[in-house]
Amino acid sequence: MRVRVLSSGRLPERWVRRFEEAYDFVHHEWGESQPLAGEDELVARIAGYTVLITEEDEVTRAVIARSPELAVVVDTRAAPINVDVEAATEHGVVVINTPGRNADAVGDLTAMLMVMAARNVWPAMVALRDGSWVERGLLPSYLAYQGHELRDKTVGLVGLGATGLATARRLTGYGVRLIAHDPFVDACVAAEVDAELVELDVLLEIADFVSLHVPLSPATKGLIGARELGLLKPTAILVNSARAALVDPDALVQTLRSGRIAGAALDVYLQEPLPTSDRLLSLPNVVLSPHLGGATYEVTDHQSRIAWESLAAFLDGQPINVVNPDAIGPARARLRGESAPA
């Protein structure tokens, strides 16, 4: 019997066709005209399906408990923050993620933010648009918006996973010195991008640019607080394209307002969309973008490919990208038509 698969994530048409050829497959793509399903609607949609492919749906404990046939959730995100993984494990539902789906996109954006901050591109663009370039004059503006080259600067990468490595590869061409802090990788991984592994405090003390590339967890929430910001050089720039909660927001604003560091470049915020009254918008030494890290057309293709490969591998008995391996046995039993665990 063919596996029944329901998809509510973004899938390019060519991947929809591939899934349709391999599985009993139904696709409900979300968007502005088709908002995300509520809990009851999602349970109704899942009924009769053993596999759910999702990107944004909130797969809560209640949804999982009310979906007795569900065996696999493929979440097309690097971290399945929209899935209750603990509940899934308790109910014998395997959760598969798609690590690295947006690594290249985030790497591109991070390098761009770094250059924009180093070269004062943001305030210079504002001056051009509001007419102050004309008012100030050519030479005064030229002098006012002088910036720094990246060559020979030290870039500290906090986290050397997929996005950290992608960022490092892009920065290599700028002629920077790369250092990194990541307790979960060894020197062989760092050597791939000619980076030196160091302790976090050392990285903060010597880096000209500090770029964050770690997932949000209880251990990393508030990783960069007042103490850590105090270790940065006065000329340092902090770049965050990962998760806003990695940085203490009050400490960051105070540090930027005081001129204690040169600036920051941010793509993520505790409240999104960012309110027009937010303190960050009034700071001249901050480059801001509206959470665009993974906003490329290619990302949907990457996540579809990883989802396809990961689901096929699981069904073939060679699971990859499973975030809760304790659920593999019960999930396989459910796929064989056996009773779900109590």
mmCIF file of C-alpha atoms in Angstrom:
data_model
loop_
_atom_site.group_PDB
_atom_site.id
_atom_site.type_symbol
_atom_site.label_atom_id
_atom_site.label_comp_id
_atom_site.label_asym_id
_atom_site.label_seq_id
_atom_site.Cartn_x
_atom_site.Cartn_y
_atom_site.Cartn_z
ATOM 1 C CA MET A 1 0.000 0.000 0.000
ATOM 2 C CA ARG A 2 1.308 3.430 -0.939
ATOM 3 C CA VAL A 3 2.076 5.891 1.828
ATOM 4 C CA ARG A 4 -0.445 8.718 2.171
ATOM 5 C CA VAL A 5 1.233 12.127 2.373
ATOM 6 C CA LEU A 6 -0.347 15.517 3.095
ATOM 7 C CA SER A 7 1.699 18.646 2.371
ATOM 8 C CA SER A 8 0.975 22.128 3.673
ATOM 9 C CA GLY A 9 4.417 23.599 3.048
ATOM 10 C CA ARG A 10 5.758 25.479 0.048
ATOM 11 C CA LEU A 11 6.743 23.050 -2.701
ATOM 12 C CA PRO A 12 7.699 24.053 -6.262
ATOM 13 C CA GLU A 13 5.549 22.396 -8.906
ATOM 14 C CA ARG A 14 8.255 19.975 -10.008
ATOM 15 C CA TRP A 15 8.504 18.622 -6.456
ATOM 16 C CA VAL A 16 4.723 18.360 -6.180
ATOM 17 C CA ARG A 17 4.794 16.156 -9.281
ATOM 18 C CA ARG A 18 7.548 13.964 -7.842
ATOM 19 C CA PHE A 19 5.644 13.432 -4.606
ATOM 20 C CA GLU A 20 2.468 12.693 -6.554
ATOM 21 C CA GLU A 21 4.290 10.036 -8.562
ATOM 22 C CA ALA A 22 5.688 8.306 -5.474
ATOM 23 C CA TYR A 23 2.910 8.644 -2.890
ATOM 24 C CA ASP A 24 -0.812 9.162 -2.420
ATOM 25 C CA PHE A 25 -0.207 12.873 -2.138
ATOM 26 C CA VAL A 26 -2.323 15.963 -1.491
ATOM 27 C CA HIS A 27 -0.889 19.477 -1.415
ATOM 28 C CA HIS A 28 -2.407 22.485 0.393
ATOM 29 C CA GLU A 29 0.019 25.389 0.035
ATOM 30 C CA TRP A 30 -0.367 28.278 2.483
ATOM 31 C CA GLY A 31 -0.113 31.890 1.441
ATOM 32 C CA GLU A 32 -1.805 35.251 1.782
ATOM 33 C CA SER A 33 -4.934 33.923 0.085
ATOM 34 C CA GLN A 34 -4.768 30.584 1.920
ATOM 35 C CA PRO A 35 -3.856 31.230 5.560
ATOM 36 C CA LEU A 36 -2.527 28.579 7.894
ATOM 37 C CA ALA A 37 -5.022 26.027 9.167
ATOM 38 C CA GLY A 38 -6.245 26.300 12.729
ATOM 39 C CA GLU A 39 -5.914 23.372 15.096
ATOM 40 C CA ASP A 40 -9.291 21.788 14.303
ATOM 41 C CA GLU A 41 -8.890 22.284 10.565
ATOM 42 C CA LEU A 42 -5.393 20.816 10.620
ATOM 43 C CA VAL A 43 -6.609 17.729 12.505
ATOM 44 C CA ALA A 44 -9.380 17.302 9.945
ATOM 45 C CA ARG A 45 -6.926 17.590 7.065
ATOM 46 C CA ILE A 46 -4.470 15.123 8.600
ATOM 47 C CA ALA A 47 -7.138 12.456 9.138
ATOM 48 C CA GLY A 48 -6.275 9.396 7.074
ATOM 49 C CA TYR A 49 -2.701 10.478 6.349
ATOM 50 C CA THR A 50 0.433 8.902 7.788
ATOM 51 C CA VAL A 51 2.864 11.646 6.725
ATOM 52 C CA LEU A 52 2.554 15.433 7.086
ATOM 53 C CA ILE A 53 4.954 17.794 5.317
ATOM 54 C CA THR A 54 4.719 21.249 6.866
ATOM 55 C CA GLU A 55 6.615 24.498 7.111
ATOM 56 C CA GLU A 56 4.558 26.810 9.304
ATOM 57 C CA ASP A 57 1.594 24.859 10.703
ATOM 58 C CA GLU A 58 1.528 24.641 14.487
ATOM 59 C CA VAL A 59 1.673 20.882 15.078
ATOM 60 C CA THR A 60 0.718 21.003 18.732
ATOM 61 C CA ARG A 61 0.359 18.286 21.345
ATOM 62 C CA ALA A 62 -3.409 18.335 20.764
ATOM 63 C CA VAL A 63 -3.012 17.973 16.990
ATOM 64 C CA ILE A 64 -0.680 15.018 17.443
ATOM 65 C CA ALA A 65 -2.893 13.346 20.043
ATOM 66 C CA ARG A 66 -5.936 13.703 17.795
ATOM 67 C CA SER A 67 -4.172 12.250 14.727
ATOM 68 C CA PRO A 68 -3.768 8.536 15.521
ATOM 69 C CA GLU A 69 -2.702 7.550 12.003
ATOM 70 C CA LEU A 70 0.066 10.137 11.793
ATOM 71 C CA ALA A 71 3.527 8.516 11.806
ATOM 72 C CA VAL A 72 5.883 11.123 10.334
ATOM 73 C CA VAL A 73 6.044 14.922 10.370
ATOM 74 C CA VAL A 74 8.525 16.390 7.891
ATOM 75 C CA ASP A 75 9.128 19.980 8.954
ATOM 76 C CA THR A 76 10.837 21.922 6.172
ATOM 77 C CA ARG A 77 12.805 24.052 8.611
ATOM 78 C CA ALA A 78 16.248 23.749 10.128
ATOM 79 C CA ALA A 79 14.752 23.710 13.632
ATOM 80 C CA PRO A 80 11.218 22.281 14.030
ATOM 81 C CA ILE A 81 10.065 25.054 16.358
ATOM 82 C CA ASN A 82 6.468 24.753 15.128
ATOM 83 C CA VAL A 83 6.224 21.068 16.117
ATOM 84 C CA ASP A 84 5.836 19.761 19.662
ATOM 85 C CA VAL A 85 8.697 17.277 19.406
ATOM 86 C CA GLU A 86 8.210 15.993 22.959
ATOM 87 C CA ALA A 87 4.566 15.146 22.260
ATOM 88 C CA ALA A 88 5.506 13.592 18.932
ATOM 89 C CA THR A 89 8.008 11.310 20.648
ATOM 90 C CA GLU A 90 5.478 10.312 23.301
ATOM 91 C CA HIS A 91 2.964 9.383 20.592
ATOM 92 C CA GLY A 92 5.489 7.596 18.397
ATOM 93 C CA VAL A 93 5.576 10.209 15.618
ATOM 94 C CA VAL A 94 8.925 10.759 13.916
ATOM 95 C CA VAL A 95 9.888 14.385 13.276
ATOM 96 C CA ILE A 96 12.219 15.052 10.352
ATOM 97 C CA ASN A 97 13.801 18.453 9.732
ATOM 98 C CA THR A 98 15.616 19.949 6.740
ATOM 99 C CA PRO A 99 18.948 21.280 8.034
ATOM 100 C CA GLY A 100 20.881 23.595 5.753
ATOM 101 C CA ARG A 101 17.865 24.504 3.642
ATOM 102 C CA ASN A 102 18.597 28.235 3.880
ATOM 103 C CA ALA A 103 22.314 28.159 4.679
ATOM 104 C CA ASP A 104 23.373 29.744 1.391
ATOM 105 C CA ALA A 105 20.637 32.368 1.566
ATOM 106 C CA VAL A 106 21.567 33.347 5.131
ATOM 107 C CA GLY A 107 25.259 33.274 4.251
ATOM 108 C CA ASP A 108 24.649 35.716 1.392
ATOM 109 C CA LEU A 109 22.619 38.062 3.567
ATOM 110 C CA THR A 110 25.071 37.948 6.470
ATOM 111 C CA ALA A 111 27.988 38.896 4.256
ATOM 112 C CA MET A 112 25.897 41.716 2.783
ATOM 113 C CA LEU A 113 24.939 43.041 6.222
ATOM 114 C CA MET A 114 28.572 42.937 7.293
ATOM 115 C CA VAL A 115 29.685 44.970 4.288
ATOM 116 C CA MET A 116 26.812 47.431 4.664
ATOM 117 C CA ALA A 117 27.712 48.035 8.292
ATOM 118 C CA ALA A 118 31.427 48.327 7.584
ATOM 119 C CA ARG A 119 30.893 50.816 4.746
ATOM 120 C CA ASN A 120 28.120 52.897 6.359
ATOM 121 C CA VAL A 121 25.849 52.062 3.438
ATOM 122 C CA TRP A 122 22.600 52.478 5.363
ATOM 123 C CA PRO A 123 23.066 56.082 6.599
ATOM 124 C CA ALA A 124 24.553 56.996 3.219
ATOM 125 C CA MET A 125 21.455 55.656 1.439
ATOM 126 C CA VAL A 126 19.218 57.627 3.803
ATOM 127 C CA ALA A 127 21.238 60.778 3.064
ATOM 128 C CA LEU A 128 20.847 60.240 -0.653
ATOM 129 C CA ARG A 129 17.089 59.696 -0.400
ATOM 130 C CA ASP A 130 16.232 62.531 2.000
ATOM 131 C CA GLY A 131 18.340 65.116 0.185
ATOM 132 C CA SER A 132 20.977 65.657 2.847
ATOM 133 C CA TRP A 133 23.654 64.511 0.365
ATOM 134 C CA VAL A 134 22.823 67.577 -1.703
ATOM 135 C CA GLU A 135 22.604 69.838 1.326
ATOM 136 C CA ARG A 136 25.865 68.634 2.834
ATOM 137 C CA GLY A 137 27.812 68.565 -0.403
ATOM 138 C CA LEU A 138 29.933 65.974 -2.168
ATOM 139 C CA LEU A 139 33.192 66.150 -0.219
ATOM 140 C CA PRO A 140 31.642 66.442 3.284
ATOM 141 C CA SER A 141 29.404 63.442 2.520
ATOM 142 C CA TYR A 142 32.354 61.480 1.156
ATOM 143 C CA LEU A 143 34.234 62.085 4.387
ATOM 144 C CA ALA A 144 31.222 61.546 6.644
ATOM 145 C CA TYR A 145 30.405 58.082 5.271
ATOM 146 C CA GLN A 146 33.893 56.663 5.021
ATOM 147 C CA GLY A 147 33.949 53.068 6.190
ATOM 148 C CA HIS A 148 36.300 50.147 6.603
ATOM 149 C CA GLU A 149 37.511 47.439 4.259
ATOM 150 C CA LEU A 150 37.086 43.821 5.336
ATOM 151 C CA ARG A 151 40.534 42.688 4.232
ATOM 152 C CA ASP A 152 42.745 41.710 7.176
ATOM 153 C CA LYS A 153 39.899 42.138 9.638
ATOM 154 C CA THR A 154 39.061 39.347 12.089
ATOM 155 C CA VAL A 155 35.588 37.857 11.781
ATOM 156 C CA GLY A 156 34.325 35.793 14.697
ATOM 157 C CA LEU A 157 31.633 33.246 13.875
ATOM 158 C CA VAL A 158 29.615 32.076 16.877
ATOM 159 C CA GLY A 159 28.398 28.742 15.566
ATOM 160 C CA LEU A 160 29.944 26.768 12.736
ATOM 161 C CA GLY A 161 27.013 24.727 11.503
ATOM 162 C CA ALA A 162 25.528 24.990 8.028
ATOM 163 C CA THR A 163 24.935 28.752 8.066
ATOM 164 C CA GLY A 164 28.179 29.510 9.845
ATOM 165 C CA LEU A 165 30.126 27.533 7.272
ATOM 166 C CA ALA A 166 28.207 29.109 4.385
ATOM 167 C CA THR A 167 28.994 32.568 5.737
ATOM 168 C CA ALA A 168 32.643 31.657 6.210
ATOM 169 C CA ARG A 169 32.952 30.506 2.611
ATOM 170 C CA ARG A 170 31.623 33.813 1.354
ATOM 171 C CA LEU A 171 33.907 35.852 3.579
ATOM 172 C CA THR A 172 37.036 33.983 2.495
ATOM 173 C CA GLY A 173 37.116 36.027 -0.699
ATOM 174 C CA TYR A 174 37.313 39.239 1.293
ATOM 175 C CA GLY A 175 40.663 38.259 2.763
ATOM 176 C CA VAL A 176 39.527 38.172 6.375
ATOM 177 C CA ARG A 177 40.922 36.148 9.246
ATOM 178 C CA LEU A 178 38.278 33.708 10.475
ATOM 179 C CA ILE A 179 37.899 32.548 14.057
ATOM 180 C CA ALA A 180 34.971 30.540 15.395
ATOM 181 C CA HIS A 181 33.415 29.283 18.593
ATOM 182 C CA ASP A 182 31.367 26.097 18.494
ATOM 183 C CA PRO A 183 31.673 23.423 21.195
ATOM 184 C CA PHE A 184 29.955 20.885 18.939
ATOM 185 C CA VAL A 185 32.437 20.872 16.057
ATOM 186 C CA ASP A 186 36.068 19.862 15.924
ATOM 187 C CA ALA A 187 39.101 21.383 14.289
ATOM 188 C CA CYS A 188 38.547 19.381 11.094
ATOM 189 C CA VAL A 189 35.289 21.237 10.426
ATOM 190 C CA ALA A 190 36.904 24.602 11.130
ATOM 191 C CA ALA A 191 39.820 23.694 8.863
ATOM 192 C CA GLU A 192 37.398 23.397 5.927
ATOM 193 C CA VAL A 193 37.111 27.180 5.948
ATOM 194 C CA ASP A 194 40.526 27.926 7.439
ATOM 195 C CA ALA A 195 39.015 29.068 10.727
ATOM 196 C CA GLU A 196 40.600 28.823 14.160
ATOM 197 C CA LEU A 197 38.427 27.519 17.002
ATOM 198 C CA VAL A 198 38.603 29.657 20.139
ATOM 199 C CA GLU A 199 36.665 30.175 23.362
ATOM 200 C CA LEU A 200 33.729 32.565 23.189
ATOM 201 C CA ASP A 201 35.315 35.250 25.373
ATOM 202 C CA VAL A 202 38.464 35.196 23.267
ATOM 203 C CA LEU A 203 36.416 35.557 20.098
ATOM 204 C CA LEU A 204 34.503 38.512 21.514
ATOM 205 C CA GLU A 205 37.661 40.257 22.638
ATOM 206 C CA ILE A 206 39.578 40.080 19.351
ATOM 207 C CA ALA A 207 36.989 40.021 16.551
ATOM 208 C CA ASP A 208 36.261 43.083 14.441
ATOM 209 C CA PHE A 209 32.962 41.497 13.410
ATOM 210 C CA VAL A 210 30.989 39.046 15.554
ATOM 211 C CA SER A 211 28.389 37.066 13.603
ATOM 212 C CA LEU A 212 25.868 34.785 15.310
ATOM 213 C CA HIS A 213 24.955 31.406 13.784
ATOM 214 C CA VAL A 214 23.576 29.241 16.591
ATOM 215 C CA PRO A 215 20.045 27.904 17.121
ATOM 216 C CA LEU A 216 17.920 29.261 19.924
ATOM 217 C CA SER A 217 17.724 26.980 22.959
ATOM 218 C CA PRO A 218 17.622 27.381 26.739
ATOM 219 C CA ALA A 219 21.422 27.256 26.664
ATOM 220 C CA THR A 220 21.797 29.987 24.009
ATOM 221 C CA LYS A 221 18.998 32.380 24.978
ATOM 222 C CA GLY A 222 20.670 35.627 26.040
ATOM 223 C CA LEU A 223 24.058 34.268 24.975
ATOM 224 C CA ILE A 224 25.208 37.808 24.249
ATOM 225 C CA GLY A 225 24.388 40.008 27.221
ATOM 226 C CA ALA A 226 25.867 43.078 28.839
ATOM 227 C CA ARG A 227 28.986 41.216 29.979
ATOM 228 C CA GLU A 228 29.665 39.795 26.521
ATOM 229 C CA LEU A 229 28.996 43.103 24.767
ATOM 230 C CA GLY A 230 31.422 44.682 27.193
ATOM 231 C CA LEU A 231 34.167 42.411 25.895
ATOM 232 C CA LEU A 232 33.857 43.710 22.325
ATOM 233 C CA LYS A 233 36.319 46.171 20.896
ATOM 234 C CA PRO A 234 35.021 49.747 20.487
ATOM 235 C CA THR A 235 35.371 49.300 16.721
ATOM 236 C CA ALA A 236 33.491 45.982 16.632
ATOM 237 C CA ILE A 237 30.241 45.305 14.762
ATOM 238 C CA LEU A 238 27.730 42.682 15.902
ATOM 239 C CA VAL A 239 25.793 40.817 13.193
ATOM 240 C CA ASN A 240 22.741 38.710 14.012
ATOM 241 C CA SER A 241 20.943 36.835 11.242
ATOM 242 C CA ALA A 242 20.094 33.867 13.466
ATOM 243 C CA ARG A 243 17.622 34.476 16.314
ATOM 244 C CA ALA A 244 16.879 37.736 18.124
ATOM 245 C CA ALA A 245 16.702 36.148 21.576
ATOM 246 C CA LEU A 246 20.375 35.215 21.390
ATOM 247 C CA VAL A 247 21.087 38.830 22.361
ATOM 248 C CA ASP A 248 19.840 40.753 25.382
ATOM 249 C CA PRO A 249 17.863 43.564 23.671
ATOM 250 C CA ASP A 250 18.224 46.142 26.448
ATOM 251 C CA ALA A 251 21.952 45.569 26.728
ATOM 252 C CA LEU A 252 22.350 45.852 22.958
ATOM 253 C CA VAL A 253 20.424 49.121 22.696
ATOM 254 C CA GLN A 254 22.334 50.619 25.617
ATOM 255 C CA THR A 255 25.658 49.534 24.116
ATOM 256 C CA LEU A 256 24.796 51.011 20.717
ATOM 257 C CA ARG A 257 23.434 54.253 22.134
ATOM 258 C CA SER A 258 26.553 54.811 24.200
ATOM 259 C CA GLY A 259 28.839 54.192 21.234
ATOM 260 C CA ARG A 260 30.524 51.423 23.215
ATOM 261 C CA ILE A 261 30.766 49.447 19.951
ATOM 262 C CA ALA A 262 30.769 50.719 16.380
ATOM 263 C CA GLY A 263 27.460 49.220 15.359
ATOM 264 C CA ALA A 264 25.240 46.266 14.648
ATOM 265 C CA ALA A 265 23.558 44.644 11.651
ATOM 266 C CA LEU A 266 20.344 42.764 12.384
ATOM 267 C CA ASP A 267 17.857 40.653 10.440
ATOM 268 C CA VAL A 268 15.874 39.218 13.381
ATOM 269 C CA TYR A 269 13.814 40.799 16.139
ATOM 270 C CA LEU A 270 11.946 39.763 19.276
ATOM 271 C CA GLN A 271 8.757 41.218 17.827
ATOM 272 C CA GLU A 272 8.095 40.759 14.133
ATOM 273 C CA PRO A 273 7.111 42.790 12.224
ATOM 274 C CA LEU A 274 9.265 45.325 14.032
ATOM 275 C CA PRO A 275 7.061 48.180 15.373
ATOM 276 C CA THR A 276 7.793 51.577 13.871
ATOM 277 C CA SER A 277 8.340 52.847 17.415
ATOM 278 C CA ASP A 278 11.105 50.340 18.177
ATOM 279 C CA ARG A 279 14.252 51.818 19.710
ATOM 280 C CA LEU A 280 16.504 50.213 17.103
ATOM 281 C CA LEU A 281 15.006 52.310 14.314
ATOM 282 C CA SER A 282 16.249 55.519 15.928
ATOM 283 C CA LEU A 283 19.878 54.398 16.123
ATOM 284 C CA PRO A 284 22.193 55.641 13.350
ATOM 285 C CA ASN A 285 24.766 52.875 13.848
ATOM 286 C CA VAL A 286 22.448 49.945 13.061
ATOM 287 C CA VAL A 287 21.736 48.244 9.732
ATOM 288 C CA LEU A 288 18.322 46.555 9.725
ATOM 289 C CA SER A 289 16.603 44.175 7.316
ATOM 290 C CA PRO A 290 13.113 42.643 7.793
ATOM 291 C CA HIS A 291 13.990 38.982 8.482
ATOM 292 C CA LEU A 292 15.028 38.223 4.917
ATOM 293 C CA GLY A 293 17.644 35.569 5.713
ATOM 294 C CA GLY A 294 15.786 32.687 4.081
ATOM 295 C CA ALA A 295 13.711 34.733 1.658
ATOM 296 C CA THR A 296 14.968 33.376 -1.644
ATOM 297 C CA TYR A 297 13.179 31.404 -4.328
ATOM 298 C CA GLU A 298 15.917 28.781 -4.141
ATOM 299 C CA VAL A 299 15.220 27.962 -0.482
ATOM 300 C CA THR A 300 11.896 26.327 -1.339
ATOM 301 C CA ASP A 301 13.701 24.079 -3.789
ATOM 302 C CA HIS A 302 16.392 23.200 -1.239
ATOM 303 C CA GLN A 303 13.879 22.338 1.479
ATOM 304 C CA SER A 304 11.803 20.273 -0.952
ATOM 305 C CA ARG A 305 14.854 18.261 -1.997
ATOM 306 C CA ILE A 306 15.927 17.617 1.593
ATOM 307 C CA ALA A 307 12.365 16.675 2.570
ATOM 308 C CA TRP A 308 12.133 14.270 -0.367
ATOM 309 C CA GLU A 309 15.472 12.629 0.380
ATOM 310 C CA SER A 310 14.829 12.409 4.127
ATOM 311 C CA LEU A 311 11.356 10.896 3.811
ATOM 312 C CA ALA A 312 12.562 8.373 1.238
ATOM 313 C CA ALA A 313 15.505 7.416 3.452
ATOM 314 C CA PHE A 314 13.237 6.904 6.457
ATOM 315 C CA LEU A 315 10.823 4.744 4.492
ATOM 316 C CA ASP A 316 13.769 2.728 3.162
ATOM 317 C CA GLY A 317 14.967 2.010 6.695
ATOM 318 C CA GLN A 318 17.936 4.378 6.640
ATOM 319 C CA PRO A 319 16.682 7.436 8.524
ATOM 320 C CA ILE A 320 18.418 10.779 8.216
ATOM 321 C CA ASN A 321 17.575 14.155 9.745
ATOM 322 C CA VAL A 322 15.359 12.582 12.414
ATOM 323 C CA VAL A 323 15.278 14.855 15.462
ATOM 324 C CA ASN A 324 13.606 12.306 17.787
ATOM 325 C CA PRO A 325 15.104 8.864 17.067
ATOM 326 C CA ASP A 326 13.228 7.317 20.033
ATOM 327 C CA ALA A 327 10.073 7.533 17.923
ATOM 328 C CA ILE A 328 11.437 5.534 14.981
ATOM 329 C CA GLY A 329 10.254 2.113 16.190
ATOM 330 C CA PRO A 330 6.682 3.160 17.048
ATOM 331 C CA ALA A 331 6.396 5.158 13.834
ATOM 332 C CA ARG A 332 7.451 2.174 11.750
ATOM 333 C CA ALA A 333 4.865 0.071 13.559
ATOM 334 C CA ARG A 334 2.166 2.582 12.704
ATOM 335 C CA LEU A 335 3.230 2.589 9.049
ATOM 336 C CA ARG A 336 2.831 -1.204 9.089
ATOM 337 C CA GLY A 337 -0.720 -0.722 10.324
ATOM 338 C CA GLU A 338 -0.048 -1.790 13.873
ATOM 339 C CA SER A 339 -1.592 -0.072 16.887
ATOM 340 C CA ALA A 340 -0.291 3.308 17.976
ATOM 341 C CA PRO A 341 1.515 3.440 21.324
ATOM 342 C CA ALA A 342 -0.617 4.257 24.350
#
